[in-house]
PDB file of C-alpha atoms in Angstrom:
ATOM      1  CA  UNK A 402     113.641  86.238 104.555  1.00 59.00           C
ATOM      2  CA  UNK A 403     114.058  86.363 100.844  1.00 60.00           C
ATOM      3  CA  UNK A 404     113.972  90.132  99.702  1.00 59.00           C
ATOM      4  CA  UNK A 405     111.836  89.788  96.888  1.00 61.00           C
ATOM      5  CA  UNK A 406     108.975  87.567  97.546  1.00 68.00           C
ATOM      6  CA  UNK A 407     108.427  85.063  94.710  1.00 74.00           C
ATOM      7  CA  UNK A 408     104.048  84.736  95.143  1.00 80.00           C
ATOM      8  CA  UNK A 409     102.689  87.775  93.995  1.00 82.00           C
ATOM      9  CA  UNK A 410     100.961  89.671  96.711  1.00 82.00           C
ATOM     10  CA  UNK A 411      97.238  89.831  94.815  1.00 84.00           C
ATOM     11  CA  UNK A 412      97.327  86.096  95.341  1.00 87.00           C
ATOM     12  CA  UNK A 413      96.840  86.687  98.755  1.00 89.00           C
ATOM     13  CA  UNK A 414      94.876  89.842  98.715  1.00 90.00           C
ATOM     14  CA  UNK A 415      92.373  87.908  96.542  1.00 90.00           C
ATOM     15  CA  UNK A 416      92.538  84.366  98.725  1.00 92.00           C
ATOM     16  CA  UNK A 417      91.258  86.798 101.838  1.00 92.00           C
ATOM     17  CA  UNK A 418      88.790  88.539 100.429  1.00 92.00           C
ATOM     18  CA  UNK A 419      86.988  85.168  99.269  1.00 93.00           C
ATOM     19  CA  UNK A 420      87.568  83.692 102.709  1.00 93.00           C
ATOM     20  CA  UNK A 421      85.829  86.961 103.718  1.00 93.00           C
ATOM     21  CA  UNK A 422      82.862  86.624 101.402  1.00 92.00           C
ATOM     22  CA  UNK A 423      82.103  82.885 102.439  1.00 92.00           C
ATOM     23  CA  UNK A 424      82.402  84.136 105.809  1.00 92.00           C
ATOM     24  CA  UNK A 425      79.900  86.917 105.432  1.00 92.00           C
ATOM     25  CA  UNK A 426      77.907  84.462 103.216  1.00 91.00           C
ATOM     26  CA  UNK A 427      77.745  81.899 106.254  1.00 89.00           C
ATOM     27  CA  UNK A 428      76.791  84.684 108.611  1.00 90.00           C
ATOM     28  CA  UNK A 429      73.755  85.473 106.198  1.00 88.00           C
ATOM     29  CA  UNK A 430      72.448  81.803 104.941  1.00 87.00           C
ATOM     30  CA  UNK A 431      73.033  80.078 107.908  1.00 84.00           C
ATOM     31  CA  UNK A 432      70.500  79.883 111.426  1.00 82.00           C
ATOM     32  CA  UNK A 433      72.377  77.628 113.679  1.00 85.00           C
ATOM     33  CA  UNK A 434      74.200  80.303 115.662  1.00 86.00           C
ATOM     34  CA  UNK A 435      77.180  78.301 116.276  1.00 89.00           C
ATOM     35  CA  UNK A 436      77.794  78.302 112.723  1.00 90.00           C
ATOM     36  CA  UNK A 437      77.307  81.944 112.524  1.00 90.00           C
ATOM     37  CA  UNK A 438      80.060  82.096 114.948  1.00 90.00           C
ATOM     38  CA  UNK A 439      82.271  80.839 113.373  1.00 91.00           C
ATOM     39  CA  UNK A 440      81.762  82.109 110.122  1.00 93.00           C
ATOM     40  CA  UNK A 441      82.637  84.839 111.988  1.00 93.00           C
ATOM     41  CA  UNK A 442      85.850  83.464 113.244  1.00 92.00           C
ATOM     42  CA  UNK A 443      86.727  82.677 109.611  1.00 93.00           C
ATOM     43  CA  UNK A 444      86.189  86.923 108.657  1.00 94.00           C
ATOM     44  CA  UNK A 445      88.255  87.399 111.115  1.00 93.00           C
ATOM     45  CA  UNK A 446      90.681  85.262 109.748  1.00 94.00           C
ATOM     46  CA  UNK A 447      90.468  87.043 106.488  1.00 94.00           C
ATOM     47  CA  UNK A 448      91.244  90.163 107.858  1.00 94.00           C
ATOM     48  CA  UNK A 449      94.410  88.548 109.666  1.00 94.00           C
ATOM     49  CA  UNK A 450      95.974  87.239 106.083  1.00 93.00           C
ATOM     50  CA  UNK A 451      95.504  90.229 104.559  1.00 92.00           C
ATOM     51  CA  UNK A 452      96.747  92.410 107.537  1.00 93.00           C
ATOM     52  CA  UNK A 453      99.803  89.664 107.395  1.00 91.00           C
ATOM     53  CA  UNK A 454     100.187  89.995 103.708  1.00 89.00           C
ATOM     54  CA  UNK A 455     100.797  93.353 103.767  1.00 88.00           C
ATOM     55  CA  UNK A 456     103.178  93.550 106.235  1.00 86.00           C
ATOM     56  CA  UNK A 457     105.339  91.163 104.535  1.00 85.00           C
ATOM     57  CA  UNK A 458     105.425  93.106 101.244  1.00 83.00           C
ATOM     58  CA  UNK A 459     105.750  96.502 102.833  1.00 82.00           C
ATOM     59  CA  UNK A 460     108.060  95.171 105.349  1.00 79.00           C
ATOM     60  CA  UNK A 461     106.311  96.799 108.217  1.00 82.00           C
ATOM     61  CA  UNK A 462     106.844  94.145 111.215  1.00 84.00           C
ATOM     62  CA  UNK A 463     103.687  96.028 113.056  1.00 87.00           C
ATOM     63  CA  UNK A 464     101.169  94.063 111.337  1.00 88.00           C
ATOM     64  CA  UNK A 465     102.527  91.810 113.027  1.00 90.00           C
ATOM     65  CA  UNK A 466     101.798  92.711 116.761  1.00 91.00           C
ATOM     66  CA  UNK A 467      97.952  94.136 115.020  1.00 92.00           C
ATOM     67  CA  UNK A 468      97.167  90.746 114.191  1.00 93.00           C
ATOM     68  CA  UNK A 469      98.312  89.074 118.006  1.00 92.00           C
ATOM     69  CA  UNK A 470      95.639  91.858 119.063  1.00 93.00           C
ATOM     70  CA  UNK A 471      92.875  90.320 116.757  1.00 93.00           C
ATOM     71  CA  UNK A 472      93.432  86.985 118.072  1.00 92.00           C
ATOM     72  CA  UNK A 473      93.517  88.198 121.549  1.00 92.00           C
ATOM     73  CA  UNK A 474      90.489  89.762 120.705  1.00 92.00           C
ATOM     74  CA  UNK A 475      88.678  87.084 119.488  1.00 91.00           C
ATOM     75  CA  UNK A 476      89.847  84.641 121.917  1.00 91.00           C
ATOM     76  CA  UNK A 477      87.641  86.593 124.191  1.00 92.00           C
ATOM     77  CA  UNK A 478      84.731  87.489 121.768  1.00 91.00           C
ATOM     78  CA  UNK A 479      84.585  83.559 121.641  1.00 91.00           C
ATOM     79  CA  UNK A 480      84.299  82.740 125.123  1.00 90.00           C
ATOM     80  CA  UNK A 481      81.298  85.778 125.701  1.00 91.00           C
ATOM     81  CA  UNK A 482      79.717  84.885 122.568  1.00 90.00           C
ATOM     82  CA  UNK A 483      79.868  80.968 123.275  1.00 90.00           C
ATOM     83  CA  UNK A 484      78.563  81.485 126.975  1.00 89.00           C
ATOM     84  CA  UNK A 485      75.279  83.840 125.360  1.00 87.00           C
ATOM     85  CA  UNK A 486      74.908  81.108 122.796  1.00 87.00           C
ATOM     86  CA  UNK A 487      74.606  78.495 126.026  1.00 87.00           C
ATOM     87  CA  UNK A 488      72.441  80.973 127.964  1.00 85.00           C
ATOM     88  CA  UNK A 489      70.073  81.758 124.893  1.00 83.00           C
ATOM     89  CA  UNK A 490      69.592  77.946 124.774  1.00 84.00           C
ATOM     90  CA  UNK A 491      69.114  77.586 128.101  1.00 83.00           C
ATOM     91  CA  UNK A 492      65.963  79.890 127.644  1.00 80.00           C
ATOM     92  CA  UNK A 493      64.748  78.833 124.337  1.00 77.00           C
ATOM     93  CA  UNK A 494      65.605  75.168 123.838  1.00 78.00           C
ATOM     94  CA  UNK A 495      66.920  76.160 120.369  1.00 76.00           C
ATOM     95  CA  UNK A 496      70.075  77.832 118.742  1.00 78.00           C
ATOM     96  CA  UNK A 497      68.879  79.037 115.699  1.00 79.00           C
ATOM     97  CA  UNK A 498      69.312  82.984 115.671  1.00 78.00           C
ATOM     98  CA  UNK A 499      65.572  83.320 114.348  1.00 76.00           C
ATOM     99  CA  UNK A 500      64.276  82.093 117.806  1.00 74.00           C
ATOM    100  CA  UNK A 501      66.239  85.086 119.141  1.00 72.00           C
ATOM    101  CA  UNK A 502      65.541  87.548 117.197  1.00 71.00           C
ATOM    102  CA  UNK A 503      63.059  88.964 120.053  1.00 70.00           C
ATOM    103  CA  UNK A 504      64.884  91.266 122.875  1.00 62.00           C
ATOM    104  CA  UNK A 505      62.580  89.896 125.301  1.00 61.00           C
ATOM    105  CA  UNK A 506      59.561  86.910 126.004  1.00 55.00           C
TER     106      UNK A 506
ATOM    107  CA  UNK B1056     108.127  76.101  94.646  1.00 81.00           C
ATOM    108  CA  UNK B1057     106.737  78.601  97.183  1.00 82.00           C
ATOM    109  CA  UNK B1058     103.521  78.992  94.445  1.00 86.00           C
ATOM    110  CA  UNK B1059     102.997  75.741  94.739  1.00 88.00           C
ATOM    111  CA  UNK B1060     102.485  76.046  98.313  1.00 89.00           C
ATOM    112  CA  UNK B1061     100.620  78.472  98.268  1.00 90.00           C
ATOM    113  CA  UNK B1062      97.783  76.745  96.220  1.00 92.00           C
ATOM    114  CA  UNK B1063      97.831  73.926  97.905  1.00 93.00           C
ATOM    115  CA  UNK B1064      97.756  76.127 101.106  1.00 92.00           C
ATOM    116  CA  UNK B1065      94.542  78.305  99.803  1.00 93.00           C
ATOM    117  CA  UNK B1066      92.771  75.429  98.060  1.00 93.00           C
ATOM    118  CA  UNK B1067      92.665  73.419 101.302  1.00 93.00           C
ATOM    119  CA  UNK B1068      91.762  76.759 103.252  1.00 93.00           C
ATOM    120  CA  UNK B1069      88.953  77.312 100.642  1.00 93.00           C
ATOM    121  CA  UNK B1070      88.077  73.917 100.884  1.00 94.00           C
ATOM    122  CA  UNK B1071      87.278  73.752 104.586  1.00 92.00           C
ATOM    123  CA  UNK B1072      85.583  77.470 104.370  1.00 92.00           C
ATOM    124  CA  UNK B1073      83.124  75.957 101.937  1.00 92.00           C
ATOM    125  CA  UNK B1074      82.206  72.876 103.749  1.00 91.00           C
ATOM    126  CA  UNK B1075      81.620  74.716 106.804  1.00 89.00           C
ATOM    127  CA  UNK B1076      78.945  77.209 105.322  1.00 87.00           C
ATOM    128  CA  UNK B1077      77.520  75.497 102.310  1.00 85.00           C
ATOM    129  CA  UNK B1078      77.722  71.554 103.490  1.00 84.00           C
ATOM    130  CA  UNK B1079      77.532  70.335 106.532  1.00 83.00           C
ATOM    131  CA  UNK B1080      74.600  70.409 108.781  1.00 82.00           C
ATOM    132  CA  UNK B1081      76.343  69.634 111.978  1.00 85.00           C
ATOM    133  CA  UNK B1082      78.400  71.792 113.399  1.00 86.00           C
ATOM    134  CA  UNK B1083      80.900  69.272 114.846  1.00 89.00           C
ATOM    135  CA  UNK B1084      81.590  68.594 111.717  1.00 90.00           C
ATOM    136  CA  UNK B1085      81.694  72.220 110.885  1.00 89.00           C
ATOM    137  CA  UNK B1086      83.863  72.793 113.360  1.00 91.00           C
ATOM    138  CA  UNK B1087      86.513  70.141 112.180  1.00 92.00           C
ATOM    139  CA  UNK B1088      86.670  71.568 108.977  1.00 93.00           C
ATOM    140  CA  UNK B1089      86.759  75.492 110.199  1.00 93.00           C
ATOM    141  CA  UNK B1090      90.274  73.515 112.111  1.00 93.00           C
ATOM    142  CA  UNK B1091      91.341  72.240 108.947  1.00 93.00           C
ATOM    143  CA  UNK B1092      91.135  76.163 107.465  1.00 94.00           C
ATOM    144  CA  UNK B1093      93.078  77.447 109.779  1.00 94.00           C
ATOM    145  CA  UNK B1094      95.749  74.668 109.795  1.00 94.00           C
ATOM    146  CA  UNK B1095      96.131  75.748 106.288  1.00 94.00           C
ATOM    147  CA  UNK B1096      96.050  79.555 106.856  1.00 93.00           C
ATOM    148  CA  UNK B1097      98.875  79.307 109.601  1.00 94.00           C
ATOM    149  CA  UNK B1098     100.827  77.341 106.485  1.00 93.00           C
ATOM    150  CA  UNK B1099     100.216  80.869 104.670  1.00 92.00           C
ATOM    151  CA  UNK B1100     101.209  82.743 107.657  1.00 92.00           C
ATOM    152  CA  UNK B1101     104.802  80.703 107.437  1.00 91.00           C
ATOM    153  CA  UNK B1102     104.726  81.633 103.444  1.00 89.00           C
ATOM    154  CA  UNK B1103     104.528  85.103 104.852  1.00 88.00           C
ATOM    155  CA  UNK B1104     107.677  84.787 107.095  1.00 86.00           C
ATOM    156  CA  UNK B1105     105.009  85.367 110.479  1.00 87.00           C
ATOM    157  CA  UNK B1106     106.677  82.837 112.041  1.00 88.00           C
ATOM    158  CA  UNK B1107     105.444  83.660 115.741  1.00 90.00           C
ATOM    159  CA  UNK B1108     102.188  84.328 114.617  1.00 91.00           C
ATOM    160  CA  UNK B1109     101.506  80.832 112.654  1.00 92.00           C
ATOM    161  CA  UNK B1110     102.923  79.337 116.053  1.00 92.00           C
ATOM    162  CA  UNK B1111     100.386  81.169 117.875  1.00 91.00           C
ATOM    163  CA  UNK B1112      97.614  80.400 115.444  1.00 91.00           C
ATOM    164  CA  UNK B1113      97.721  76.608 115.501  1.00 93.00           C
ATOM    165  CA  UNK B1114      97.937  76.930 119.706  1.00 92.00           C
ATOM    166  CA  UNK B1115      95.224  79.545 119.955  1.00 90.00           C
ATOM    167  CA  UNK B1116      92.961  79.390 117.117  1.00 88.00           C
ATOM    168  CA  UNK B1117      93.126  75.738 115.968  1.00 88.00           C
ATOM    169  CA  UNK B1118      93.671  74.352 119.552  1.00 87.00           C
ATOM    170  CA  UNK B1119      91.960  76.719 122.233  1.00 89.00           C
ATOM    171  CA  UNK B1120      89.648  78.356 120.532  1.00 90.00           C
ATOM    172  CA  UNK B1121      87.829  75.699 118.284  1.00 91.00           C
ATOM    173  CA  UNK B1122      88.469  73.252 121.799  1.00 91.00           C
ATOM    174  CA  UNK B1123      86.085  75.828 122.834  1.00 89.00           C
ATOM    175  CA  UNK B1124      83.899  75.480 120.099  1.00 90.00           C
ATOM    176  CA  UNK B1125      83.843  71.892 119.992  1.00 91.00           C
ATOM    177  CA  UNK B1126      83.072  71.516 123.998  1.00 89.00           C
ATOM    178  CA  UNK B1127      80.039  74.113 123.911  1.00 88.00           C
ATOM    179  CA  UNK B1128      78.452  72.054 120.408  1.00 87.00           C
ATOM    180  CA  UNK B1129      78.591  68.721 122.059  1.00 88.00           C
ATOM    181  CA  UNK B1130      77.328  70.339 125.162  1.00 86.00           C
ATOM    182  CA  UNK B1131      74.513  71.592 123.978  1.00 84.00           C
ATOM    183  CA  UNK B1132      74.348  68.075 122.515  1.00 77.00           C
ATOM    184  CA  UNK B1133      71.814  69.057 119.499  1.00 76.00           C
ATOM    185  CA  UNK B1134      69.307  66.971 118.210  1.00 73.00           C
ATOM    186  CA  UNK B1135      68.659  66.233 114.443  1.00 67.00           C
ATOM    187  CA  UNK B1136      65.829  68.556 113.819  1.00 65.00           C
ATOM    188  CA  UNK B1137      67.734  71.785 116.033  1.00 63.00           C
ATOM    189  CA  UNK B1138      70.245  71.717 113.709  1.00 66.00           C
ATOM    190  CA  UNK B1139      68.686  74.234 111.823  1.00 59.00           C
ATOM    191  CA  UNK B1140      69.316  74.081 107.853  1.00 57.00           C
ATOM    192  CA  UNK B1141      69.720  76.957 105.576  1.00 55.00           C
ATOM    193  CA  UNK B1142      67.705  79.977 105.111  1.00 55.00           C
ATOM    194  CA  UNK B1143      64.588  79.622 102.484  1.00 59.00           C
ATOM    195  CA  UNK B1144      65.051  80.576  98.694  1.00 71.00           C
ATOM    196  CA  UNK B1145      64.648  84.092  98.062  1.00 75.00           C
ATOM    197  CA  UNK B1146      66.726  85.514 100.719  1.00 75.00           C
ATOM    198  CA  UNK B1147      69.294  82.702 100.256  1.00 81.00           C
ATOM    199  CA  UNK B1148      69.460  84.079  96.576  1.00 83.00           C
ATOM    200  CA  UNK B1149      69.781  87.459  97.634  1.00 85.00           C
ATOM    201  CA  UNK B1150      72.606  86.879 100.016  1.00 84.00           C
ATOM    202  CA  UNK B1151      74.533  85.092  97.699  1.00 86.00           C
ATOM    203  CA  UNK B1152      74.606  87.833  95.068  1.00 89.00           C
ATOM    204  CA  UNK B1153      75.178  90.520  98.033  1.00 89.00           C
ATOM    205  CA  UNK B1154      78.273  88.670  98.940  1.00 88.00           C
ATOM    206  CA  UNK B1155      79.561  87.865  95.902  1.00 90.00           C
ATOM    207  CA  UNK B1156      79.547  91.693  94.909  1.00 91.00           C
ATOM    208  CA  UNK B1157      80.801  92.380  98.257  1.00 90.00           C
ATOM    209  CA  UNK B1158      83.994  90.027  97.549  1.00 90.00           C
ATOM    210  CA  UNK B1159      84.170  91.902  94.337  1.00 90.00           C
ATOM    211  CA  UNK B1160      84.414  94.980  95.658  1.00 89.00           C
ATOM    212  CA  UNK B1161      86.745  94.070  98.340  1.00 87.00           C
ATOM    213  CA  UNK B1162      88.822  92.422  95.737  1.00 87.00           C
ATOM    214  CA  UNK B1163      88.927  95.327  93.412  1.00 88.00           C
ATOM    215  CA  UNK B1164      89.976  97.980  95.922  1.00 86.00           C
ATOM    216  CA  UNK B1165      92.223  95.720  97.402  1.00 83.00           C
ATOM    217  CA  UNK B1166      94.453  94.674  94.641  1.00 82.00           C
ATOM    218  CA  UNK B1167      94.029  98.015  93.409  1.00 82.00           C
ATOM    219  CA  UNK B1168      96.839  98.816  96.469  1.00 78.00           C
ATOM    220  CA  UNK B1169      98.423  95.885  96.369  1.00 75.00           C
ATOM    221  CA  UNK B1170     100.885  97.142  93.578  1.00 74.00           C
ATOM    222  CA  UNK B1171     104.309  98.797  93.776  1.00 73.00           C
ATOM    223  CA  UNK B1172     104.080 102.077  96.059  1.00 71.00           C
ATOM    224  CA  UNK B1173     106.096 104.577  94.323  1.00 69.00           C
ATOM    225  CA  UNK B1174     109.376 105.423  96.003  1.00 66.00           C
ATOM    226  CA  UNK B1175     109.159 102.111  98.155  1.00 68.00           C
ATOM    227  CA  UNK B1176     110.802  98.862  97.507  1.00 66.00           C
ATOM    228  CA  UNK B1177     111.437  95.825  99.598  1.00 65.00           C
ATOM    229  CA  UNK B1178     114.774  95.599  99.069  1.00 65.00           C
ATOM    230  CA  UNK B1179     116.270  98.978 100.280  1.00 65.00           C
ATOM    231  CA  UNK B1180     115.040  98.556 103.786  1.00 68.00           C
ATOM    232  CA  UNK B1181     117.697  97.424 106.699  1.00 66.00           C
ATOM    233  CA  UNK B1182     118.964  93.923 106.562  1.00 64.00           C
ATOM    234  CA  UNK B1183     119.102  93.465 110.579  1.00 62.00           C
ATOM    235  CA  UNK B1184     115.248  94.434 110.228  1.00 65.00           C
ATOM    236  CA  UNK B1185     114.590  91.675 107.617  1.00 69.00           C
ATOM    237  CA  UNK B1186     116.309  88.886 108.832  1.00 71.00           C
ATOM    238  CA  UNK B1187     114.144  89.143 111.622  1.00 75.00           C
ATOM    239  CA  UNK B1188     110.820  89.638 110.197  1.00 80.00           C
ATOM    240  CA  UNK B1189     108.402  87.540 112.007  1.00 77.00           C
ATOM    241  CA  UNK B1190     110.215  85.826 114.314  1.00 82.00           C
ATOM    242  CA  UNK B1191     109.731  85.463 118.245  1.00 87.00           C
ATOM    243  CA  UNK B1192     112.355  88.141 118.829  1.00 86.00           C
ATOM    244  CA  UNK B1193     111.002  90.752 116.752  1.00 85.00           C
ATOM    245  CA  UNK B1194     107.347  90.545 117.717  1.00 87.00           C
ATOM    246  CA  UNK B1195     108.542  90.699 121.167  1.00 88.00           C
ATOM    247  CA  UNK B1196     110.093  93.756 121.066  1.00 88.00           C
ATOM    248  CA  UNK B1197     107.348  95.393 119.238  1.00 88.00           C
ATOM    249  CA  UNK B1198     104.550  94.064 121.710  1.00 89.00           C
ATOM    250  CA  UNK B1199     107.198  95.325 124.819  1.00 91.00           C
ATOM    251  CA  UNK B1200     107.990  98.439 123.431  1.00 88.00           C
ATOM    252  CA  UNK B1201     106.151 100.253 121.279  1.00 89.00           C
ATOM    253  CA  UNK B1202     103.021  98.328 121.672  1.00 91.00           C
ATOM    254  CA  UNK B1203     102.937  98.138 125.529  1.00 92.00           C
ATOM    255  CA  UNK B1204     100.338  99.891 126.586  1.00 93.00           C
ATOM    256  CA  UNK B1205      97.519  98.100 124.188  1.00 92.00           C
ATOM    257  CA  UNK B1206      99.668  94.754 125.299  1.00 92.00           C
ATOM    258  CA  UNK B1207      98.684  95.199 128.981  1.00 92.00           C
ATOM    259  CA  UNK B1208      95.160  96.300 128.303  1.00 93.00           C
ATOM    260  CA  UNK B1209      94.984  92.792 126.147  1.00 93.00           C
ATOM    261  CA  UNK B1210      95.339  91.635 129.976  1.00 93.00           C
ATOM    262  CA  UNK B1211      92.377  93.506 131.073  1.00 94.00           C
ATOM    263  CA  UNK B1212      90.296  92.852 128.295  1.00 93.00           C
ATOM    264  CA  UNK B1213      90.489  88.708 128.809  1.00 92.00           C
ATOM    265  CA  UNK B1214      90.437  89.176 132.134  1.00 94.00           C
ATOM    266  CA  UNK B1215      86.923  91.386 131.423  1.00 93.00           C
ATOM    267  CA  UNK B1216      85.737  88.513 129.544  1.00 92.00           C
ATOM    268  CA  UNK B1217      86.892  85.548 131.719  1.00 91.00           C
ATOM    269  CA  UNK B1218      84.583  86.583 134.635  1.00 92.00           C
ATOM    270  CA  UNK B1219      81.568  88.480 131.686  1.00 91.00           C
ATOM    271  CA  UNK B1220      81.719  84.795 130.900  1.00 88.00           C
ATOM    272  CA  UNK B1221      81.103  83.218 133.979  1.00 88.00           C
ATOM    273  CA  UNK B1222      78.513  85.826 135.158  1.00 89.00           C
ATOM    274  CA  UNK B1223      76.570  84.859 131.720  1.00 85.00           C
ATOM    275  CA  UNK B1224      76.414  81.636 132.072  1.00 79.00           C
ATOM    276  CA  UNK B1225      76.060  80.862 135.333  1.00 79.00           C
ATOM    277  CA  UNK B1226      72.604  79.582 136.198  1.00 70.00           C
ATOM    278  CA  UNK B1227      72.226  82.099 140.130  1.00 63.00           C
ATOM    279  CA  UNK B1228      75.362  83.581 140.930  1.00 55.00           C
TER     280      UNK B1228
END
C-alpha cells in the first residue's frame, strides 16, 4: 500500500455519514418494512466505510476484523428480521410497519 | 487517478442509496439498486487497501444477503396497493430536517477527527505491517489470534439465528 494516501480521508468520512443520513431518512419516511430493512442494511454500511476509513489512515489493521464482525452480524440480523417480516405478514396480510405497530390483536 | 475513483465510486453509491429511499415504490427494484450501492462501496473498500473485506462484501452482502432479500420480496409476492408509499407531509418534513441535521452533526464531529493526530504519521509505522494491510493473510491472523474468542462466538451467534429463524417462521413446529 502506498504510504501516504492520495484521497483525503474527510472524503470518506463525509461520503458515510450521508449514506448514514439517507439510511436513517429511509428508516423514518418509508412504511414498507422491507425497505426499512434495508435502509438499515445501508447504516450499517455507513458505519463499515467509516470504520474501514479509519483504519487505513491510522494504519490499525483491527478495523479490519471489527468490520467482518458487523457483517457477520448482520448476516444474521437479516435472516431473523426477514423471517418476522414473513411471520408479521402471515398475520396481517400487510408489511407496512404501521399495521404493526400494535404488540398484540 | 485514485480521486477519480473515488467519485465515481461514491456518486454511484449515492446514487443507488437515493433511489432506494426516495424513488422506487417496489422493493425489488429497491433491492437492485441497494446491490448496486454496495457493488460500489466494496470498490471503496479496495480504494482503502481492505482487500479481504471488499471480497467478502460482494459474496456476503451483494450476493447472500440481498439473495435473501430478493427471495423473501418476491415471496411475499406484493400487490400494487401493499406496497405502501411514503409517510404523509408533516412528518415527512420533519424527518427530513431531523436527518439532515443529524448528517450534519455526524459530519462535523467526524471530520473534526479525521485530521493529523499529533505525534502519529502513516509513514513511520513497520513496512512488513503495511505491505500487508488488508489482505487475506493479515485479517487472518488477526481473526485467529487476537480476535479468537469473538471469532468463535460469530459461530454461535449464526448458529443462534439459523434455527431463531426457522422457529419464527415456521407455521407449527
Amino acid at each position: 500500500m502506498a504510504p501516504v494516501p492520495v484521497i483525503p480521508l474527510y472524503h470518506f468520512v463525509v461520503l458515510a455519514a450521508v449514506l448514514f443520513g439517507l439510511g436513517a431518512l429511509g428508516v423514518l419516511i418509508r412504511r414498507n418494512a422491507l425497505v426499512v430493512f434495508m435502509s438499515i442494511e445501508l447504516m450499517l454500511n455507513a458505519v463499515n466505510l467509516t470504520i474501514l476509513a479509519f483504519a487505513r489512515y491510522r494504519g490499525l489493521p483491527e478495523g479490519h476484523a471489527i468490520v467482518f464482525f458487523v457483517m457477520a452480524v448482520a448476516a444474521a440480523e437479516a435472516a431473523i428480521g426477514l423471517a418476522i417480516i414473513l411471520n408479521v405478514f402471515r398475520v396481517r396480510r400487510s408489511v407496512n410497519v404501521d399495521d404493526a405497530a400494535m404488540m398484540r390483536n | 487517478m485514485e480521486l477519480v475513483f473515488f467519485y465515481i465510486l461514491a456518486a454511484g453509491a449515492l446514487l443507488g442509496a437515493l433511489l432506494l429511499v426516495c424513488y422506487f415504490r417496489n422493493p425489488v427494484y429497491g433491492a437492485i439498486s441497494l446491490i448496486f450501492t454496495l457493488l460500489n462501496l466494496s470498490g471503496l473498500f479496495v480504494l482503502l487497501d481492505a482487500h479481504f473485506l471488499a471480497a467478502i462484501q460482494v459474496m456476503v452482502y451483494a450476493g447472500a444477503i440481498m439473495v435473501l432479500f430478493l427471495f423473501v420480496t418476491m415471496l411475499l409476492n406484493l400487490q400494487e396497493d401493499e406496497l405502501g408509499g411514503p409517510r404523509y407531509g408533516a412528518g415527512k418534513l420533519l424527518a427530513v430536517v431531523g436527518v439532515a441535521f443529524l448528517t450534519w452533526q455526524l459530519a462535523v464531529v467526524l471530520m473534526r477527527d479525521s485530521g493529523p493526530v499529533p505525534g502519529f504519521d502513516v509513514k513511520t509505522l513497520p513496512a512488513a505491517q503495511m505491505e500487508t494491510f488488508g489482505t487475506v493473510e493479515q485479517v487472518g491472523r488477526l481473526l485467529f489470534g487476537d480476535f479468537l474468542v469473538p471469532f468463535e462466538l460469530t459461530s454461535v451467534l449464526i448458529l443462534a439465528a439459523i434455527v431463531a429463524s426457522v422457529v419464527i417462521a415456521k407455521k407449527r413446529i
